[in-house]
CSV table of C-alpha atoms in Angstrom, one decimal:
chain,number,residue,atom,x,y,z
B,1,MET,CA,-33.8,-43.8,85.5
B,2,ARG,CA,-30.5,-44.0,87.2
B,3,LEU,CA,-28.7,-43.5,83.8
B,4,THR,CA,-30.9,-40.4,83.2
B,5,ARG,CA,-30.1,-38.8,86.6
B,6,ALA,CA,-26.3,-39.5,86.1
B,7,ALA,CA,-26.3,-37.8,82.7
B,8,ALA,CA,-28.2,-34.8,84.1
B,9,LEU,CA,-25.7,-34.5,86.9
B,10,ALA,CA,-22.8,-34.6,84.5
B,11,GLY,CA,-24.3,-31.8,82.5
B,12,VAL,CA,-24.7,-29.6,85.5
B,13,VAL,CA,-21.0,-30.2,86.5
B,14,LEU,CA,-19.8,-29.4,83.0
B,15,ALA,CA,-21.8,-26.1,82.9
B,16,VAL,CA,-20.4,-25.0,86.2
B,17,ALA,CA,-16.9,-25.8,85.1
B,18,LEU,CA,-17.3,-23.8,81.9
B,19,SER,CA,-18.8,-20.9,83.7
B,20,ALA,CA,-15.9,-20.8,86.2
B,21,ALA,CA,-13.4,-20.9,83.4
B,22,GLY,CA,-15.0,-18.0,81.6
B,23,CYS,CA,-15.4,-15.7,84.7
B,24,GLY,CA,-12.3,-16.4,86.7
B,25,GLY,CA,-8.8,-17.9,86.3
B,26,ARG,CA,-6.2,-16.7,83.9
B,27,PRO,CA,-7.0,-13.4,82.0
B,28,THR,CA,-7.5,-13.5,78.3
B,29,THR,CA,-7.1,-11.0,75.5
B,30,HIS,CA,-10.8,-11.1,74.5
B,31,HIS,CA,-12.7,-7.8,74.6
B,32,LYS,CA,-15.9,-6.3,73.2
B,33,PRO,CA,-15.9,-5.4,69.5
B,34,GLY,CA,-15.0,-1.8,68.8
B,35,THR,CA,-12.7,-1.4,71.9
B,36,SER,CA,-9.0,-1.8,71.9
B,37,HIS,CA,-7.2,-4.3,74.2
B,38,GLN,CA,-5.8,-1.4,76.2
B,39,GLU,CA,-9.3,0.0,76.7
B,40,ALA,CA,-10.6,-3.4,77.7
B,41,THR,CA,-8.1,-3.6,80.5
B,42,GLY,CA,-8.5,0.0,81.6
B,43,ALA,CA,-9.8,-1.1,85.1
B,44,SER,CA,-6.2,-1.9,86.0
B,45,GLY,CA,-5.1,1.7,86.8
B,46,THR,CA,-5.8,4.7,84.6
B,47,LEU,CA,-4.8,4.6,81.0
B,48,LEU,CA,-3.2,8.0,80.2
B,49,ALA,CA,-3.0,9.8,76.9
B,50,ALA,CA,0.7,10.3,77.4
B,51,LYS,CA,3.1,7.9,75.8
B,52,ASP,CA,6.8,7.0,76.2
B,53,GLU,CA,9.3,7.8,73.5
B,54,ALA,CA,8.5,4.4,71.8
B,55,GLY,CA,4.8,5.2,71.6
B,56,HIS,CA,3.6,3.0,74.5
B,57,ARG,CA,0.7,4.4,76.5
B,58,LEU,CA,1.2,5.1,80.2
B,59,ARG,CA,-0.9,3.2,82.8
B,60,GLU,CA,-1.2,5.2,86.0
B,61,VAL,CA,-1.4,3.5,89.4
B,62,PRO,CA,-1.3,4.9,92.9
B,63,ALA,CA,2.1,5.5,94.4
B,64,GLU,CA,1.1,3.3,97.4
B,65,GLY,CA,1.6,-0.3,96.3
B,66,ALA,CA,3.0,0.6,92.9
B,67,PRO,CA,5.7,-1.6,91.4
B,68,ALA,CA,9.3,-0.4,91.6
B,69,VAL,CA,12.6,-1.5,90.1
B,70,ARG,CA,16.3,-1.0,91.0
B,71,VAL,CA,19.2,-1.7,88.6
B,72,GLU,CA,22.4,-3.5,89.6
B,73,ALA,CA,25.2,-3.8,87.1
B,74,ARG,CA,28.1,-6.3,87.5
B,75,PRO,CA,31.1,-6.2,85.1
B,76,ASP,CA,31.3,-9.5,83.2
B,77,THR,CA,34.6,-11.2,83.0
B,78,GLU,CA,34.2,-11.7,79.2
B,79,GLY,CA,33.1,-8.1,78.6
B,80,GLY,CA,30.0,-6.1,79.1
B,81,TRP,CA,27.7,-6.0,82.0
B,82,ASN,CA,25.4,-8.5,83.8
B,83,ILE,CA,22.3,-6.5,84.7
B,84,HIS,CA,20.1,-7.5,87.7
B,85,LEU,CA,16.6,-6.1,87.9
B,86,ALA,CA,15.7,-5.9,91.6
B,87,VAL,CA,11.9,-5.5,91.6
B,88,GLU,CA,9.4,-4.8,94.3
B,89,ARG,CA,5.6,-5.5,94.2
B,90,PHE,CA,6.1,-6.9,90.7
B,91,ARG,CA,6.3,-10.3,89.1
B,92,PHE,CA,7.6,-11.3,85.7
B,93,THR,CA,4.9,-13.1,83.7
B,94,PRO,CA,6.3,-14.1,80.3
B,95,GLU,CA,3.6,-16.7,79.9
B,96,SER,CA,0.9,-14.0,79.7
B,97,VAL,CA,2.6,-11.2,77.7
B,98,GLY,CA,0.0,-9.9,75.2
B,99,GLY,CA,-2.8,-10.5,77.7
B,100,ALA,CA,-4.7,-8.2,80.1
B,101,ALA,CA,-2.9,-5.7,82.3
B,102,ILE,CA,-2.9,-6.9,85.9
B,103,PRO,CA,-1.3,-4.8,88.6
B,104,GLY,CA,2.1,-6.0,89.7
B,105,ARG,CA,2.7,-8.2,86.7
B,106,GLY,CA,4.4,-7.9,83.3
B,107,TYR,CA,7.9,-7.5,81.9
B,108,ALA,CA,10.6,-4.9,81.4
B,109,ARG,CA,12.1,-3.1,78.5
B,110,LEU,CA,15.8,-2.2,78.4
B,111,LEU,CA,17.0,1.0,76.9
B,112,VAL,CA,20.8,1.2,76.4
B,113,ASP,CA,22.1,4.7,75.9
B,114,GLY,CA,18.5,5.9,75.4
B,115,LYS,CA,17.7,3.3,72.7
B,116,GLU,CA,15.4,0.3,73.3
B,117,THR,CA,17.4,-2.8,72.8
B,118,ALA,CA,15.5,-5.7,74.4
B,119,ARG,CA,12.7,-7.0,76.6
B,120,ALA,CA,13.5,-8.7,79.9
B,121,TYR,CA,11.2,-11.5,81.1
B,122,GLY,CA,13.2,-12.2,84.2
B,123,PRO,CA,15.6,-10.5,86.6
B,124,TRP,CA,18.9,-11.0,84.7
B,125,HIS,CA,20.1,-9.6,81.4
B,126,HIS,CA,23.4,-9.0,79.6
B,127,VAL,CA,24.5,-5.7,78.1
B,128,PRO,CA,27.4,-5.8,75.6
B,129,PRO,CA,30.6,-3.7,76.1
B,130,GLY,CA,30.6,0.0,75.1
B,131,ALA,CA,27.3,0.9,76.7
B,132,ARG,CA,27.3,4.0,79.0
B,133,THR,CA,23.8,3.8,80.6
B,134,VAL,CA,21.0,1.3,80.9
B,135,THR,CA,17.4,2.1,81.8
B,136,VAL,CA,14.9,-0.5,82.8
B,137,ARG,CA,11.2,0.3,82.4
B,138,LEU,CA,8.4,-1.9,83.8
B,139,HIS,CA,5.5,-2.7,81.4
B,140,ALA,CA,2.1,-4.4,81.9
B,141,ASP,CA,1.3,-7.6,79.9
B,142,ASP,CA,-0.7,-5.5,77.4
B,143,HIS,CA,2.5,-3.4,76.6
B,144,THR,CA,1.4,-0.3,78.4
B,145,ALA,CA,4.1,1.2,80.7
B,146,TRP,CA,3.3,1.3,84.5
B,147,ALA,CA,3.4,4.9,85.7
B,148,VAL,CA,3.2,6.9,88.9
B,149,ALA,CA,2.4,10.6,88.9
B,150,GLY,CA,2.6,10.6,85.1
B,151,ARG,CA,6.0,9.2,84.8
B,152,PRO,CA,7.1,5.6,83.8
B,153,VAL,CA,8.2,3.3,86.6
B,154,GLU,CA,11.9,2.9,85.7
B,155,ALA,CA,15.5,3.1,86.9
B,156,THR,CA,18.8,4.0,85.3
B,157,ALA,CA,22.3,2.9,86.1
B,158,ALA,CA,25.6,4.3,84.7
B,159,LEU,CA,27.9,1.7,83.2
B,160,THR,CA,31.2,3.4,84.0
B,161,PRO,CA,34.4,1.4,83.1
B,162,THR,CA,36.6,1.0,86.1
B,163,THR,CA,39.5,-1.0,87.2
B,164,PRO,CA,38.4,-4.6,87.9
B,165,ALA,CA,36.6,-5.0,91.1
B,166,ALA,CA,36.5,-8.1,93.4
B,167,PRO,CA,34.4,-10.9,91.9
B,168,GLY,CA,30.7,-10.4,92.9
B,169,THR,CA,31.0,-6.8,93.7
B,170,PRO,CA,27.9,-5.0,92.2
B,171,THR,CA,27.5,-1.5,91.1
B,172,THR,CA,24.1,0.1,91.3
B,173,ALA,CA,22.3,3.3,90.2
B,174,SER,CA,22.7,4.7,93.7
B,175,THR,CA,26.2,3.2,94.4
B,176,PRO,CA,28.5,3.4,91.3
B,177,ALA,CA,31.8,1.5,91.3
B,178,ALA,CA,33.8,4.7,91.2
B,179,PRO,CA,32.8,8.4,91.1
B,180,SER,CA,32.6,9.8,87.6
B,181,PRO,CA,34.5,13.0,86.8
B,182,GLU,CA,32.6,16.2,87.1
B,183,PRO,CA,31.3,17.6,83.7
B,184,GLY,CA,33.4,20.5,82.5
B,185,ARG,CA,30.3,22.5,81.5
B,186,THR,CA,26.5,22.3,81.7
B,187,VAL,CA,24.2,23.8,79.1
B,188,GLU,CA,20.5,24.2,80.1
B,189,ILE,CA,18.0,24.2,77.3
B,190,THR,CA,14.2,24.5,77.5
B,191,VAL,CA,11.9,23.6,74.6
B,192,THR,CA,8.3,24.9,74.6
B,193,GLY,CA,6.4,24.2,71.4
B,194,THR,CA,8.6,25.6,68.7
B,195,SER,CA,10.4,28.0,71.1
B,196,VAL,CA,13.9,27.2,72.3
B,197,GLN,CA,15.4,29.0,75.3
B,198,PRO,CA,18.0,30.3,75.3
B,199,PRO,CA,17.8,31.0,71.5
B,200,PRO,CA,20.0,28.6,69.5
B,201,SER,CA,23.6,29.8,69.4
B,202,ARG,CA,27.1,28.3,69.4
B,203,VAL,CA,28.7,26.7,72.4
B,204,GLU,CA,32.5,26.6,72.2
B,205,VAL,CA,34.4,23.8,74.0
B,206,LYS,CA,37.9,22.6,73.9
B,207,LYS,CA,38.8,19.1,72.6
B,208,GLY,CA,38.7,16.7,75.5
B,209,GLU,CA,36.4,18.8,77.6
B,210,ARG,CA,33.3,17.2,79.1
B,211,LEU,CA,29.9,18.8,78.3
B,212,THR,CA,26.5,18.1,79.8
B,213,LEU,CA,23.3,19.0,77.8
B,214,ARG,CA,20.4,19.3,80.2
B,215,VAL,CA,17.1,19.6,78.2
B,216,THR,CA,13.5,20.0,79.4
B,217,SER,CA,10.8,19.6,76.7
B,218,ASP,CA,7.1,20.0,76.9
B,219,ARG,CA,6.5,17.1,74.6
B,220,ALA,CA,8.0,13.6,74.0
B,221,ASP,CA,10.9,13.8,71.6
B,222,THR,CA,14.5,12.6,71.1
B,223,LEU,CA,17.6,14.7,71.5
B,224,HIS,CA,20.3,14.0,68.9
B,225,VAL,CA,23.9,15.2,68.8
B,226,HIS,CA,25.2,15.0,65.2
B,227,GLY,CA,28.7,13.8,64.6
B,228,TYR,CA,28.8,12.0,68.0
B,229,ASP,CA,25.7,9.9,67.2
B,230,ARG,CA,24.4,10.4,70.7
B,231,GLU,CA,20.7,10.3,71.4
B,232,LEU,CA,18.6,10.8,74.5
B,233,PRO,CA,14.8,10.3,75.0
B,234,LEU,CA,12.9,13.4,76.2
B,235,LEU,CA,9.7,13.0,78.2
B,236,PRO,CA,7.2,15.8,78.7
B,237,GLY,CA,8.2,18.2,81.5
B,238,ARG,CA,11.0,15.9,82.7
B,239,PRO,CA,14.6,17.2,82.6
B,240,ALA,CA,17.0,14.9,80.8
B,241,SER,CA,20.8,15.0,80.8
B,242,LEU,CA,23.3,13.8,78.2
B,243,THR,CA,27.0,14.0,79.0
B,244,LEU,CA,29.7,13.6,76.4
B,245,THR,CA,33.5,14.1,76.0
B,246,ALA,CA,34.2,16.5,73.1
B,247,ASP,CA,36.9,14.3,71.5
B,248,ARG,CA,36.1,15.3,67.9
B,249,THR,CA,36.8,18.8,66.5
B,250,GLY,CA,34.4,20.6,64.2
B,251,LEU,CA,30.9,22.1,64.2
B,252,PHE,CA,28.1,19.8,65.4
B,253,GLU,CA,24.4,20.5,65.5
B,254,VAL,CA,22.2,19.5,68.5
B,255,GLU,CA,18.5,19.0,67.5
B,256,THR,CA,15.3,17.2,68.2
B,257,HIS,CA,14.1,14.4,66.0
B,258,GLU,CA,10.3,14.7,66.1
B,259,SER,CA,10.0,18.5,66.1
B,260,GLY,CA,13.2,19.1,64.0
B,261,LEU,CA,14.3,22.0,66.2
B,262,VAL,CA,18.0,23.1,66.3
B,263,LEU,CA,18.8,23.6,70.0
B,264,THR,CA,22.4,24.7,69.7
B,265,GLN,CA,25.6,24.1,67.8
B,266,LEU,CA,28.8,22.7,69.4
B,267,VAL,CA,32.1,24.1,68.2
B,268,VAL,CA,35.0,21.9,69.3
B,269,ARG,CA,38.4,23.3,68.8
């Protein structure tokens, strides 16, 4: 009789333990048949139809309590930059990447000069020499991008070569090491559907002159300056700027990759 009661008690304890493991604790990637993983984790914010330039869905959360990131760039003595990601209301969770989207958790993607180059699973990362800008974007574990007001949670810092600073002196997106020179000219371009305003024409600049292209597109796309091999991601309705020094002479087209529109032509003399 005592043996029977002990076995029954052990069975009850085991059932309770299994039930607790299935309902609470660490999130898993399991979801109902016929639904995507992103849909299964849709309760964590609102999954938007909008995507970033790499095709990741945006996951909208209220501004109050939303994660935030600030970028600090420190010149490395062996070249390049040591990038520090100062996050708020966010925790890096490399052990659960690929799992469910949980508010305030995930990882970061690094875009160097507008191109995605790496993931960051912690607060520090190294960027090789030659980079001009670095953008850090926060993602949920299910690879959606955290967003507020329809825009990804991200921060960008300019990597401006300067004279060596004292060891340990950081440069940040809001406090660059030295003021950058003012662009010589700024060209404003708006893309709506297949319409480009002002209509595509030629912009003449002198060799060595600095030029800023400020483009606003109604759809996600990529700006490309031929001959200079410069690219810039475009997000819907969000102005984006690309500044370059016209150090090559010739005729260069500026176009969009996805829609294949010619925005303007640069004539450098």
